[in-house]
PDB file of C-alpha atoms in Angstrom:
ATOM      1  CA  MET A 224      89.590 -49.351  87.658  1.00 52.00           C
ATOM      2  CA  ARG A 225      89.503 -48.855  91.412  1.00 59.00           C
ATOM      3  CA  PHE A 226      91.551 -51.975  92.162  1.00 58.00           C
ATOM      4  CA  LYS A 227      94.550 -51.187  89.949  1.00 61.00           C
ATOM      5  CA  LYS A 228      95.816 -48.395  92.257  1.00 62.00           C
ATOM      6  CA  ALA A 229      96.795 -50.888  95.008  1.00 60.00           C
ATOM      7  CA  VAL A 230      99.066 -52.969  92.797  1.00 66.00           C
ATOM      8  CA  SER A 231     102.021 -50.552  92.962  1.00 80.00           C
ATOM      9  CA  PRO A 232     102.321 -50.480  96.818  1.00 81.00           C
ATOM     10  CA  ILE A 233     101.968 -54.265  96.992  1.00 84.00           C
ATOM     11  CA  VAL A 234     104.780 -54.724  94.464  1.00 87.00           C
ATOM     12  CA  ALA A 235     106.942 -52.209  96.341  1.00 88.00           C
ATOM     13  CA  TYR A 236     106.448 -53.977  99.687  1.00 91.00           C
ATOM     14  CA  SER A 237     107.079 -57.357  98.099  1.00 92.00           C
ATOM     15  CA  LEU A 238     110.335 -56.123  96.582  1.00 93.00           C
ATOM     16  CA  LEU A 239     111.367 -54.620  99.916  1.00 95.00           C
ATOM     17  CA  ILE A 240     110.796 -57.946 101.686  1.00 96.00           C
ATOM     18  CA  VAL A 241     112.680 -59.897  99.003  1.00 96.00           C
ATOM     19  CA  ILE A 242     115.643 -57.488  99.147  1.00 96.00           C
ATOM     20  CA  THR A 243     115.755 -57.682 102.964  1.00 96.00           C
ATOM     21  CA  ILE A 244     115.717 -61.476 102.996  1.00 96.00           C
ATOM     22  CA  SER A 245     118.388 -61.604 100.266  1.00 96.00           C
ATOM     23  CA  LEU A 246     120.687 -59.236 102.164  1.00 96.00           C
ATOM     24  CA  SER A 247     120.301 -61.202 105.382  1.00 95.00           C
ATOM     25  CA  ALA A 248     121.083 -64.427 103.500  1.00 95.00           C
ATOM     26  CA  ILE A 249     124.312 -62.831 102.241  1.00 94.00           C
ATOM     27  CA  VAL A 250     125.398 -61.077 105.469  1.00 94.00           C
ATOM     28  CA  TYR A 251     124.751 -63.941 107.928  1.00 93.00           C
ATOM     29  CA  PRO A 252     127.302 -66.415 106.463  1.00 91.00           C
ATOM     30  CA  TYR A 253     129.870 -63.627 106.154  1.00 90.00           C
ATOM     31  CA  LEU A 254     129.496 -62.649 109.820  1.00 88.00           C
ATOM     32  CA  LYS A 255     129.465 -66.266 110.960  1.00 86.00           C
ATOM     33  CA  LEU A 256     132.752 -66.852 109.158  1.00 85.00           C
ATOM     34  CA  HIS A 257     134.555 -63.695 110.317  1.00 83.00           C
ATOM     35  CA  LEU A 258     133.419 -63.309 113.936  1.00 81.00           C
ATOM     36  CA  PRO A 259     135.066 -65.454 116.616  1.00 73.00           C
ATOM     37  CA  THR A 260     132.850 -68.317 117.692  1.00 72.00           C
ATOM     38  CA  GLU A 261     133.919 -68.493 121.306  1.00 75.00           C
ATOM     39  CA  ARG A 262     136.290 -66.696 123.593  1.00 74.00           C
ATOM     40  CA  PRO A 263     138.781 -68.805 125.544  1.00 77.00           C
ATOM     41  CA  GLU A 264     137.823 -69.266 129.192  1.00 81.00           C
ATOM     42  CA  CYS A 265     140.207 -69.149 132.104  1.00 83.00           C
ATOM     43  CA  PRO A 266     140.178 -72.212 134.339  1.00 83.00           C
ATOM     44  CA  SER A 267     138.494 -71.767 137.705  1.00 82.00           C
ATOM     45  CA  ASN A 268     141.647 -72.831 139.586  1.00 84.00           C
ATOM     46  CA  PHE A 269     143.727 -70.000 138.130  1.00 83.00           C
ATOM     47  CA  ILE A 270     144.817 -68.307 141.372  1.00 88.00           C
ATOM     48  CA  LEU A 271     147.555 -65.726 141.896  1.00 90.00           C
ATOM     49  CA  VAL A 272     148.192 -64.267 145.345  1.00 91.00           C
ATOM     50  CA  ILE A 273     149.944 -61.012 146.245  1.00 93.00           C
ATOM     51  CA  GLU A 274     152.214 -62.005 149.107  1.00 93.00           C
ATOM     52  CA  GLU A 275     153.992 -58.720 149.700  1.00 93.00           C
ATOM     53  CA  THR A 276     154.024 -55.183 148.361  1.00 93.00           C
ATOM     54  CA  SER A 277     156.227 -52.238 149.157  1.00 93.00           C
ATOM     55  CA  CYS A 278     156.161 -48.708 147.835  1.00 92.00           C
ATOM     56  CA  ASP A 279     158.813 -46.025 148.228  1.00 91.00           C
ATOM     57  CA  PHE A 280     157.412 -42.529 147.687  1.00 90.00           C
ATOM     58  CA  THR A 281     160.828 -40.837 147.721  1.00 89.00           C
ATOM     59  CA  ASN A 282     162.328 -42.947 144.911  1.00 90.00           C
ATOM     60  CA  LYS A 283     158.965 -43.704 143.212  1.00 90.00           C
ATOM     61  CA  ASN A 284     159.622 -47.454 143.380  1.00 91.00           C
ATOM     62  CA  LEU A 285     157.202 -50.346 143.767  1.00 92.00           C
ATOM     63  CA  SER A 286     157.852 -54.033 144.400  1.00 93.00           C
ATOM     64  CA  ILE A 287     155.242 -56.780 144.261  1.00 93.00           C
ATOM     65  CA  THR A 288     155.761 -60.407 145.296  1.00 93.00           C
ATOM     66  CA  VAL A 289     153.332 -62.844 143.671  1.00 92.00           C
ATOM     67  CA  SER A 290     152.851 -66.589 144.076  1.00 91.00           C
ATOM     68  CA  ASN A 291     150.779 -69.118 142.163  1.00 90.00           C
ATOM     69  CA  ARG A 292     148.352 -71.033 144.380  1.00 89.00           C
ATOM     70  CA  GLY A 293     146.304 -72.476 141.540  1.00 88.00           C
ATOM     71  CA  LEU A 294     146.630 -75.652 139.527  1.00 89.00           C
ATOM     72  CA  PHE A 295     147.848 -74.157 136.241  1.00 86.00           C
ATOM     73  CA  ASN A 296     150.959 -72.340 135.036  1.00 87.00           C
ATOM     74  CA  VAL A 297     150.593 -68.576 134.681  1.00 88.00           C
ATOM     75  CA  SER A 298     152.453 -67.152 131.695  1.00 87.00           C
ATOM     76  CA  ALA A 299     151.148 -63.572 131.644  1.00 91.00           C
ATOM     77  CA  VAL A 300     149.736 -61.012 134.053  1.00 92.00           C
ATOM     78  CA  TYR A 301     148.399 -57.476 133.925  1.00 94.00           C
ATOM     79  CA  ILE A 302     149.616 -55.316 136.821  1.00 93.00           C
ATOM     80  CA  ARG A 303     147.667 -52.160 137.582  1.00 94.00           C
ATOM     81  CA  PHE A 304     148.327 -49.423 140.128  1.00 93.00           C
ATOM     82  CA  ALA A 305     146.413 -46.344 141.296  1.00 91.00           C
ATOM     83  CA  GLU A 306     145.379 -44.303 144.304  1.00 92.00           C
ATOM     84  CA  ALA A 307     143.107 -46.183 146.693  1.00 90.00           C
ATOM     85  CA  ASP A 308     140.006 -44.105 145.956  1.00 91.00           C
ATOM     86  CA  ARG A 309     140.143 -44.651 142.173  1.00 89.00           C
ATOM     87  CA  LYS A 310     137.991 -47.327 140.556  1.00 90.00           C
ATOM     88  CA  VAL A 311     139.976 -47.467 137.302  1.00 90.00           C
ATOM     89  CA  ARG A 312     143.625 -48.387 137.686  1.00 92.00           C
ATOM     90  CA  THR A 313     146.415 -47.843 135.156  1.00 90.00           C
ATOM     91  CA  GLN A 314     148.438 -50.766 133.836  1.00 91.00           C
ATOM     92  CA  ILE A 315     152.091 -50.326 134.781  1.00 92.00           C
ATOM     93  CA  ASN A 316     153.557 -53.301 132.897  1.00 90.00           C
ATOM     94  CA  LYS A 317     152.414 -52.414 129.362  1.00 88.00           C
ATOM     95  CA  GLY A 318     154.351 -54.467 126.855  1.00 87.00           C
ATOM     96  CA  ASN A 319     155.791 -56.712 129.597  1.00 87.00           C
ATOM     97  CA  GLU A 320     152.774 -58.886 130.392  1.00 88.00           C
ATOM     98  CA  PHE A 321     154.524 -62.166 129.533  1.00 88.00           C
ATOM     99  CA  PHE A 322     156.933 -63.955 131.862  1.00 82.00           C
ATOM    100  CA  PRO A 323     160.198 -65.362 130.494  1.00 81.00           C
ATOM    101  CA  GLU A 324     159.308 -68.543 132.381  1.00 82.00           C
ATOM    102  CA  PRO A 325     155.724 -69.264 133.495  1.00 82.00           C
ATOM    103  CA  ILE A 326     154.996 -69.264 137.218  1.00 86.00           C
ATOM    104  CA  SER A 327     154.094 -72.844 138.073  1.00 86.00           C
ATOM    105  CA  PRO A 328     152.123 -73.866 141.176  1.00 88.00           C
ATOM    106  CA  SER A 329     155.199 -75.613 142.566  1.00 84.00           C
ATOM    107  CA  SER A 330     157.621 -72.727 141.946  1.00 83.00           C
ATOM    108  CA  ASN A 331     158.694 -70.085 144.416  1.00 84.00           C
ATOM    109  CA  SER A 332     157.101 -66.668 144.488  1.00 86.00           C
ATOM    110  CA  LYS A 333     158.164 -64.088 141.916  1.00 87.00           C
ATOM    111  CA  THR A 334     158.984 -60.448 142.696  1.00 88.00           C
ATOM    112  CA  PHE A 335     158.406 -57.601 140.257  1.00 88.00           C
ATOM    113  CA  TYR A 336     160.269 -54.299 140.616  1.00 90.00           C
ATOM    114  CA  TYR A 337     159.031 -51.082 139.059  1.00 89.00           C
ATOM    115  CA  SER A 338     161.038 -47.884 139.292  1.00 88.00           C
ATOM    116  CA  SER A 339     160.510 -44.321 138.079  1.00 83.00           C
ATOM    117  CA  LEU A 340     156.759 -44.406 138.602  1.00 85.00           C
ATOM    118  CA  ASN A 341     156.601 -40.596 138.686  1.00 84.00           C
ATOM    119  CA  GLU A 342     153.289 -40.398 136.831  1.00 84.00           C
ATOM    120  CA  TYR A 343     151.623 -42.969 139.116  1.00 83.00           C
ATOM    121  CA  ILE A 344     152.942 -42.122 142.600  1.00 84.00           C
ATOM    122  CA  LEU A 345     151.908 -38.500 142.967  1.00 85.00           C
ATOM    123  CA  SER A 346     151.822 -38.186 146.756  1.00 87.00           C
ATOM    124  CA  SER A 347     152.428 -40.273 149.836  1.00 88.00           C
ATOM    125  CA  GLY A 348     149.372 -42.210 150.926  1.00 90.00           C
ATOM    126  CA  ASP A 349     147.318 -45.314 150.212  1.00 93.00           C
ATOM    127  CA  TYR A 350     147.418 -46.956 146.788  1.00 94.00           C
ATOM    128  CA  VAL A 351     146.056 -50.198 145.361  1.00 94.00           C
ATOM    129  CA  VAL A 352     147.995 -52.824 143.416  1.00 94.00           C
ATOM    130  CA  GLU A 353     145.890 -55.077 141.202  1.00 95.00           C
ATOM    131  CA  ILE A 354     147.021 -58.189 139.356  1.00 94.00           C
ATOM    132  CA  GLN A 355     145.044 -60.029 136.702  1.00 93.00           C
ATOM    133  CA  PRO A 356     146.361 -63.259 135.195  1.00 92.00           C
ATOM    134  CA  ALA A 357     145.873 -63.897 131.492  1.00 90.00           C
ATOM    135  CA  ILE A 358     145.995 -66.861 129.153  1.00 85.00           C
ATOM    136  CA  PHE A 359     147.629 -66.933 125.735  1.00 83.00           C
ATOM    137  CA  GLU A 360     145.569 -68.751 123.120  1.00 80.00           C
ATOM    138  CA  LYS A 361     145.206 -68.468 119.358  1.00 78.00           C
ATOM    139  CA  GLN A 362     147.963 -65.840 119.165  1.00 81.00           C
ATOM    140  CA  ALA A 363     146.103 -63.498 121.545  1.00 81.00           C
ATOM    141  CA  LEU A 364     146.253 -62.633 125.231  1.00 86.00           C
ATOM    142  CA  TYR A 365     142.960 -63.025 127.125  1.00 86.00           C
ATOM    143  CA  PRO A 366     142.634 -61.552 130.643  1.00 90.00           C
ATOM    144  CA  CYS A 367     140.857 -63.601 133.301  1.00 89.00           C
ATOM    145  CA  PRO A 368     138.113 -61.344 134.701  1.00 88.00           C
ATOM    146  CA  ARG A 369     137.276 -63.593 137.671  1.00 88.00           C
ATOM    147  CA  ALA A 370     140.869 -63.933 138.884  1.00 89.00           C
ATOM    148  CA  ILE A 371     141.626 -60.283 139.723  1.00 92.00           C
ATOM    149  CA  VAL A 372     143.425 -59.797 143.035  1.00 93.00           C
ATOM    150  CA  SER A 373     144.046 -56.412 144.626  1.00 93.00           C
ATOM    151  CA  GLN A 374     145.866 -55.242 147.725  1.00 93.00           C
ATOM    152  CA  LYS A 375     146.390 -51.903 149.411  1.00 94.00           C
ATOM    153  CA  VAL A 376     149.903 -50.556 149.737  1.00 93.00           C
ATOM    154  CA  ARG A 377     151.101 -47.466 151.582  1.00 93.00           C
ATOM    155  CA  CYS A 378     153.616 -45.259 149.775  1.00 91.00           C
ATOM    156  CA  GLU A 379     155.820 -43.354 152.227  1.00 87.00           C
TER     157      GLU A 379
END
């Protein structure tokens, strides 16, 4: 009679283990199918250089001249701008990351003009322009985290 009391907890733990293993056998293939296997990598020779920047505080204008010194064409770039003391910079080319024609290593430098930056240029002083190239693969735009270039610019 004493030994029959332990049967119920053993059955309960056994059922718990069987249910856990069954759920993991169902969930694992589902996740493996629906999660991306690998993220596209940017090539190591993906190099953009900021050649010149100018900022006009009065008119709230910014111009950035960029050239491609790498070995690959650059078809998209994120451009960010903020005060020099800020760590997080705001993207100023939202929706316009793609170039009509990619910047090739043999092409001339390309200049970007941004006007009416009232919400970004709040006072005269030092600011930072940051560019980050991106690659377009599998219908998505992937930024290159190791290819970020930044440069100080004085808005006067």
